[in-house]
Amino acid sequence: MSFDTLAPQYRNMEALLAGNILQRCRTAFLAEASDCRQALLLGEGPGRFLVELLQANSRVQVTCVERSPQMIQGARREVTRKGLDGERVMFEQCDALEWQPPLGVFDLVVTHFFLDCFRCDELGNLIAKVAISATDDARWLLADFRQPDSGWRKWRAKAVLALMYAFFRFATGLSASRLTPPNGFLEAAGFRLAGQRLANFGLVHSDLWLRGRR
């Protein structure tokens, strides 16, 4: 799976197809990151959430795990364009499934429009691995697509998701062919859902997951 071919036009493509909906979902729980010290961003892409985080939290140190070198270049350019301190960001160019995590380091984990890229078996392994790298009181922010339970919203979402997976499997070699909700895996890793916001008739959601007694 590689997003290199889409990287140069990724932001334009997102704006054309979704306007600012996805970015609003990324930042829905940004206030929860205001006092975090070590953040892990997985599949950050061209850096749209990264710059918001750096602006909202002047002390946070960020590790970005991103497979695409083109996406990393785009994120670095965005940090520089915004006049932010690039020394606070460490990029690790690797496949998240092969990434070797440190133990209990990150008090913030962010996976925006990323977990939907993986098959069920891959997703379970990935979340378990990332959970090892999180602190006992970590926060996990995620934004992603979802399928409503019933009605026209469900059938609309099914059509959109089918088209989306067909496109990304062709363009990037995406392994997943359908959406796997991550909730069960997050709960097994000790996180609980503390907040959720829906957008675009229930097609997109933003979640706040908390670990421990927070």
mmCIF file of C-alpha atoms in Angstrom:
data_model
loop_
_atom_site.group_PDB
_atom_site.id
_atom_site.type_symbol
_atom_site.label_atom_id
_atom_site.label_comp_id
_atom_site.label_asym_id
_atom_site.label_seq_id
_atom_site.Cartn_x
_atom_site.Cartn_y
_atom_site.Cartn_z
ATOM 1 C CA MET A 1 0.000 0.000 0.000
ATOM 2 C CA SER A 2 1.452 3.366 -1.046
ATOM 3 C CA PHE A 3 -0.123 6.803 -1.251
ATOM 4 C CA ASP A 4 2.848 8.296 -3.096
ATOM 5 C CA THR A 5 0.970 8.534 -6.395
ATOM 6 C CA LEU A 6 -1.854 10.510 -4.741
ATOM 7 C CA ALA A 7 0.298 12.683 -2.485
ATOM 8 C CA PRO A 8 0.779 15.678 -4.851
ATOM 9 C CA GLN A 9 -2.975 16.132 -5.301
ATOM 10 C CA TYR A 10 -4.269 14.655 -2.058
ATOM 11 C CA ARG A 11 -5.369 17.928 -0.481
ATOM 12 C CA ASN A 12 -6.996 19.148 -3.685
ATOM 13 C CA MET A 13 -8.787 15.827 -4.085
ATOM 14 C CA GLU A 14 -10.053 15.970 -0.510
ATOM 15 C CA ALA A 15 -11.291 19.539 -0.938
ATOM 16 C CA LEU A 16 -13.056 18.681 -4.179
ATOM 17 C CA LEU A 17 -14.804 15.571 -2.844
ATOM 18 C CA ALA A 18 -15.476 16.526 0.777
ATOM 19 C CA GLY A 19 -14.891 20.247 1.197
ATOM 20 C CA ASN A 20 -13.754 20.918 4.765
ATOM 21 C CA ILE A 21 -15.750 18.098 6.361
ATOM 22 C CA LEU A 22 -12.791 15.774 6.946
ATOM 23 C CA GLN A 23 -10.655 18.518 8.466
ATOM 24 C CA ARG A 24 -13.451 19.502 10.838
ATOM 25 C CA CYS A 25 -13.611 15.869 11.896
ATOM 26 C CA ARG A 26 -9.857 15.745 12.448
ATOM 27 C CA THR A 27 -9.976 18.750 14.774
ATOM 28 C CA ALA A 28 -13.260 17.967 16.573
ATOM 29 C CA PHE A 29 -11.457 16.925 19.768
ATOM 30 C CA LEU A 30 -8.276 18.967 19.321
ATOM 31 C CA ALA A 31 -8.822 20.663 22.694
ATOM 32 C CA GLU A 32 -8.201 17.275 24.347
ATOM 33 C CA ALA A 33 -4.595 17.451 23.125
ATOM 34 C CA SER A 34 -3.782 20.822 24.683
ATOM 35 C CA ASP A 35 -1.784 19.400 27.603
ATOM 36 C CA CYS A 36 -0.284 16.284 26.006
ATOM 37 C CA ARG A 37 3.486 15.936 25.933
ATOM 38 C CA GLN A 38 4.228 13.033 23.577
ATOM 39 C CA ALA A 39 1.980 12.466 20.561
ATOM 40 C CA LEU A 40 1.951 9.624 18.063
ATOM 41 C CA LEU A 41 0.371 10.365 14.673
ATOM 42 C CA LEU A 42 -0.149 7.378 12.403
ATOM 43 C CA GLY A 43 -0.726 7.875 8.685
ATOM 44 C CA GLU A 44 -0.757 11.651 9.070
ATOM 45 C CA GLY A 45 -0.483 12.266 5.342
ATOM 46 C CA PRO A 46 0.217 15.862 4.246
ATOM 47 C CA GLY A 47 0.147 17.304 7.763
ATOM 48 C CA ARG A 48 -3.225 19.014 8.114
ATOM 49 C CA PHE A 49 -3.801 17.806 11.675
ATOM 50 C CA LEU A 50 -0.110 18.020 12.553
ATOM 51 C CA VAL A 51 0.033 21.785 12.101
ATOM 52 C CA GLU A 52 -3.181 22.246 14.099
ATOM 53 C CA LEU A 53 -1.699 20.217 16.952
ATOM 54 C CA LEU A 54 1.572 22.145 16.955
ATOM 55 C CA GLN A 55 -0.348 25.423 17.030
ATOM 56 C CA ALA A 56 -2.661 24.292 19.827
ATOM 57 C CA ASN A 57 0.073 22.826 22.028
ATOM 58 C CA SER A 58 3.393 24.656 22.177
ATOM 59 C CA ARG A 59 5.202 21.935 24.150
ATOM 60 C CA VAL A 60 4.119 18.692 22.535
ATOM 61 C CA GLN A 61 6.704 16.458 20.870
ATOM 62 C CA VAL A 62 5.306 14.543 17.902
ATOM 63 C CA THR A 63 6.254 11.258 16.272
ATOM 64 C CA CYS A 64 4.704 10.730 12.830
ATOM 65 C CA VAL A 65 4.702 7.218 11.406
ATOM 66 C CA GLU A 66 4.059 7.518 7.670
ATOM 67 C CA ARG A 67 4.956 5.129 4.880
ATOM 68 C CA SER A 68 4.844 7.596 1.980
ATOM 69 C CA PRO A 69 7.957 9.796 1.533
ATOM 70 C CA GLN A 70 5.893 12.144 -0.624
ATOM 71 C CA MET A 71 3.390 12.621 2.189
ATOM 72 C CA ILE A 72 6.234 13.272 4.637
ATOM 73 C CA GLN A 73 7.671 15.925 2.341
ATOM 74 C CA GLY A 74 4.258 17.545 2.117
ATOM 75 C CA ALA A 75 3.860 17.545 5.904
ATOM 76 C CA ARG A 76 7.295 19.083 6.388
ATOM 77 C CA ARG A 77 6.457 21.810 3.878
ATOM 78 C CA GLU A 78 3.219 22.529 5.701
ATOM 79 C CA VAL A 79 4.999 22.852 9.051
ATOM 80 C CA THR A 80 7.527 25.252 7.503
ATOM 81 C CA ARG A 81 4.831 27.238 5.691
ATOM 82 C CA LYS A 82 3.016 27.805 8.957
ATOM 83 C CA GLY A 83 6.212 28.990 10.655
ATOM 84 C CA LEU A 84 6.173 26.170 13.207
ATOM 85 C CA ASP A 85 9.105 24.452 14.900
ATOM 86 C CA GLY A 86 9.943 21.395 12.844
ATOM 87 C CA GLU A 87 12.338 20.213 15.555
ATOM 88 C CA ARG A 88 9.313 19.138 17.571
ATOM 89 C CA VAL A 89 8.390 16.560 14.935
ATOM 90 C CA MET A 90 10.148 13.268 14.216
ATOM 91 C CA PHE A 91 9.088 11.438 11.084
ATOM 92 C CA GLU A 92 9.477 7.685 10.827
ATOM 93 C CA GLN A 93 9.076 6.495 7.260
ATOM 94 C CA CYS A 94 7.826 2.942 7.582
ATOM 95 C CA ASP A 95 4.805 0.688 7.302
ATOM 96 C CA ALA A 96 2.781 1.010 10.513
ATOM 97 C CA LEU A 97 2.328 -2.768 10.576
ATOM 98 C CA GLU A 98 6.110 -3.193 10.692
ATOM 99 C CA TRP A 99 6.807 -0.279 13.047
ATOM 100 C CA GLN A 100 8.528 -1.218 16.310
ATOM 101 C CA PRO A 101 6.888 0.828 19.079
ATOM 102 C CA PRO A 102 8.511 2.108 22.261
ATOM 103 C CA LEU A 103 6.820 1.061 25.495
ATOM 104 C CA GLY A 104 4.427 3.384 27.329
ATOM 105 C CA VAL A 105 5.633 6.661 25.823
ATOM 106 C CA PHE A 106 2.716 8.422 24.129
ATOM 107 C CA ASP A 107 -0.056 10.151 26.068
ATOM 108 C CA LEU A 108 -1.784 11.020 22.777
ATOM 109 C CA VAL A 109 -2.453 8.722 19.820
ATOM 110 C CA VAL A 110 -4.014 10.073 16.619
ATOM 111 C CA THR A 111 -5.304 7.964 13.745
ATOM 112 C CA HIS A 112 -7.329 10.134 11.385
ATOM 113 C CA PHE A 113 -8.718 8.400 8.282
ATOM 114 C CA PHE A 114 -6.131 5.677 8.679
ATOM 115 C CA LEU A 115 -7.599 2.651 10.446
ATOM 116 C CA ASP A 116 -10.023 2.113 7.563
ATOM 117 C CA CYS A 117 -7.042 1.101 5.409
ATOM 118 C CA PHE A 118 -6.581 -2.277 7.105
ATOM 119 C CA ARG A 119 -8.184 -5.693 7.032
ATOM 120 C CA CYS A 120 -9.719 -6.975 10.252
ATOM 121 C CA ASP A 121 -6.704 -9.124 11.171
ATOM 122 C CA GLU A 122 -4.274 -6.301 10.384
ATOM 123 C CA LEU A 123 -6.316 -3.809 12.367
ATOM 124 C CA GLY A 124 -6.374 -5.964 15.481
ATOM 125 C CA ASN A 125 -2.614 -6.432 15.388
ATOM 126 C CA LEU A 126 -1.989 -2.745 14.717
ATOM 127 C CA ILE A 127 -4.157 -1.456 17.557
ATOM 128 C CA ALA A 128 -2.633 -3.933 20.008
ATOM 129 C CA LYS A 129 0.837 -2.786 18.968
ATOM 130 C CA VAL A 130 0.029 0.908 19.253
ATOM 131 C CA ALA A 131 -1.606 0.360 22.639
ATOM 132 C CA ILE A 132 1.713 -0.957 23.956
ATOM 133 C CA SER A 133 3.313 2.378 23.090
ATOM 134 C CA ALA A 134 0.615 4.417 24.889
ATOM 135 C CA THR A 135 0.664 5.507 28.526
ATOM 136 C CA ASP A 136 -1.845 4.242 31.078
ATOM 137 C CA ASP A 137 -3.818 7.513 30.855
ATOM 138 C CA ALA A 138 -3.492 8.094 27.106
ATOM 139 C CA ARG A 139 -6.051 9.730 24.859
ATOM 140 C CA TRP A 140 -6.756 8.330 21.404
ATOM 141 C CA LEU A 141 -8.284 10.604 18.779
ATOM 142 C CA LEU A 142 -9.625 9.120 15.592
ATOM 143 C CA ALA A 143 -11.730 10.294 12.700
ATOM 144 C CA ASP A 144 -12.963 7.910 10.070
ATOM 145 C CA PHE A 145 -15.817 6.704 7.916
ATOM 146 C CA ARG A 146 -18.718 4.667 9.244
ATOM 147 C CA GLN A 147 -21.913 2.998 8.062
ATOM 148 C CA PRO A 148 -25.140 4.087 9.789
ATOM 149 C CA ASP A 149 -27.374 1.313 11.055
ATOM 150 C CA SER A 150 -30.472 1.832 8.926
ATOM 151 C CA GLY A 151 -32.447 3.915 6.471
ATOM 152 C CA TRP A 152 -31.290 5.854 3.456
ATOM 153 C CA ARG A 153 -28.174 6.973 5.304
ATOM 154 C CA LYS A 154 -27.036 3.343 5.519
ATOM 155 C CA TRP A 155 -27.530 2.714 1.792
ATOM 156 C CA ARG A 156 -25.891 6.006 0.872
ATOM 157 C CA ALA A 157 -22.889 5.113 3.025
ATOM 158 C CA LYS A 158 -22.666 1.604 1.525
ATOM 159 C CA ALA A 159 -22.495 3.095 -1.975
ATOM 160 C CA VAL A 160 -19.906 5.722 -1.009
ATOM 161 C CA LEU A 161 -17.730 3.202 0.820
ATOM 162 C CA ALA A 162 -17.875 0.703 -2.041
ATOM 163 C CA LEU A 163 -16.694 3.361 -4.496
ATOM 164 C CA MET A 164 -14.037 4.595 -2.100
ATOM 165 C CA TYR A 165 -12.546 1.159 -1.486
ATOM 166 C CA ALA A 166 -12.595 0.291 -5.178
ATOM 167 C CA PHE A 167 -10.712 3.491 -6.000
ATOM 168 C CA PHE A 168 -8.087 3.233 -3.268
ATOM 169 C CA ARG A 169 -7.477 -0.467 -3.865
ATOM 170 C CA PHE A 170 -6.730 0.386 -7.493
ATOM 171 C CA ALA A 171 -4.736 3.568 -6.840
ATOM 172 C CA THR A 172 -2.733 2.553 -3.768
ATOM 173 C CA GLY A 173 -2.869 -1.222 -3.438
ATOM 174 C CA LEU A 174 -4.985 -0.955 -0.295
ATOM 175 C CA SER A 175 -5.341 -4.348 1.381
ATOM 176 C CA ALA A 176 -8.785 -3.750 2.889
ATOM 177 C CA SER A 177 -11.905 -4.161 0.783
ATOM 178 C CA ARG A 178 -14.422 -3.130 3.421
ATOM 179 C CA LEU A 179 -14.668 -1.100 6.610
ATOM 180 C CA THR A 180 -13.860 -2.753 9.938
ATOM 181 C CA PRO A 181 -14.994 -0.800 13.045
ATOM 182 C CA PRO A 182 -12.076 -0.550 15.510
ATOM 183 C CA ASN A 183 -14.199 -0.272 18.675
ATOM 184 C CA GLY A 184 -13.766 -3.834 19.908
ATOM 185 C CA PHE A 185 -9.999 -3.724 19.462
ATOM 186 C CA LEU A 186 -9.735 -0.379 21.287
ATOM 187 C CA GLU A 187 -11.831 -1.661 24.167
ATOM 188 C CA ALA A 188 -9.662 -4.773 24.405
ATOM 189 C CA ALA A 189 -6.637 -2.473 24.678
ATOM 190 C CA GLY A 190 -8.138 -0.692 27.681
ATOM 191 C CA PHE A 191 -9.711 2.337 26.005
ATOM 192 C CA ARG A 192 -13.310 3.498 26.373
ATOM 193 C CA LEU A 193 -15.293 5.762 24.100
ATOM 194 C CA ALA A 194 -15.751 9.111 25.876
ATOM 195 C CA GLY A 195 -17.097 11.243 23.043
ATOM 196 C CA GLN A 196 -18.273 11.013 19.465
ATOM 197 C CA ARG A 197 -19.428 13.476 16.825
ATOM 198 C CA LEU A 198 -21.026 12.563 13.512
ATOM 199 C CA ALA A 199 -20.944 14.446 10.215
ATOM 200 C CA ASN A 200 -22.160 14.141 6.632
ATOM 201 C CA PHE A 201 -25.390 12.292 7.496
ATOM 202 C CA GLY A 202 -23.530 9.828 9.693
ATOM 203 C CA LEU A 203 -20.953 8.845 7.095
ATOM 204 C CA VAL A 204 -18.037 10.306 9.067
ATOM 205 C CA HIS A 205 -17.306 10.269 12.779
ATOM 206 C CA SER A 206 -14.829 11.781 15.232
ATOM 207 C CA ASP A 207 -14.070 9.813 18.407
ATOM 208 C CA LEU A 208 -12.372 10.506 21.708
ATOM 209 C CA TRP A 209 -11.140 7.352 23.450
ATOM 210 C CA LEU A 210 -9.705 7.467 26.968
ATOM 211 C CA ARG A 211 -7.594 4.979 28.851
ATOM 212 C CA GLY A 212 -7.568 4.414 32.592
ATOM 213 C CA ARG A 213 -9.587 6.584 34.975
ATOM 214 C CA ARG A 214 -9.311 9.805 32.983
#
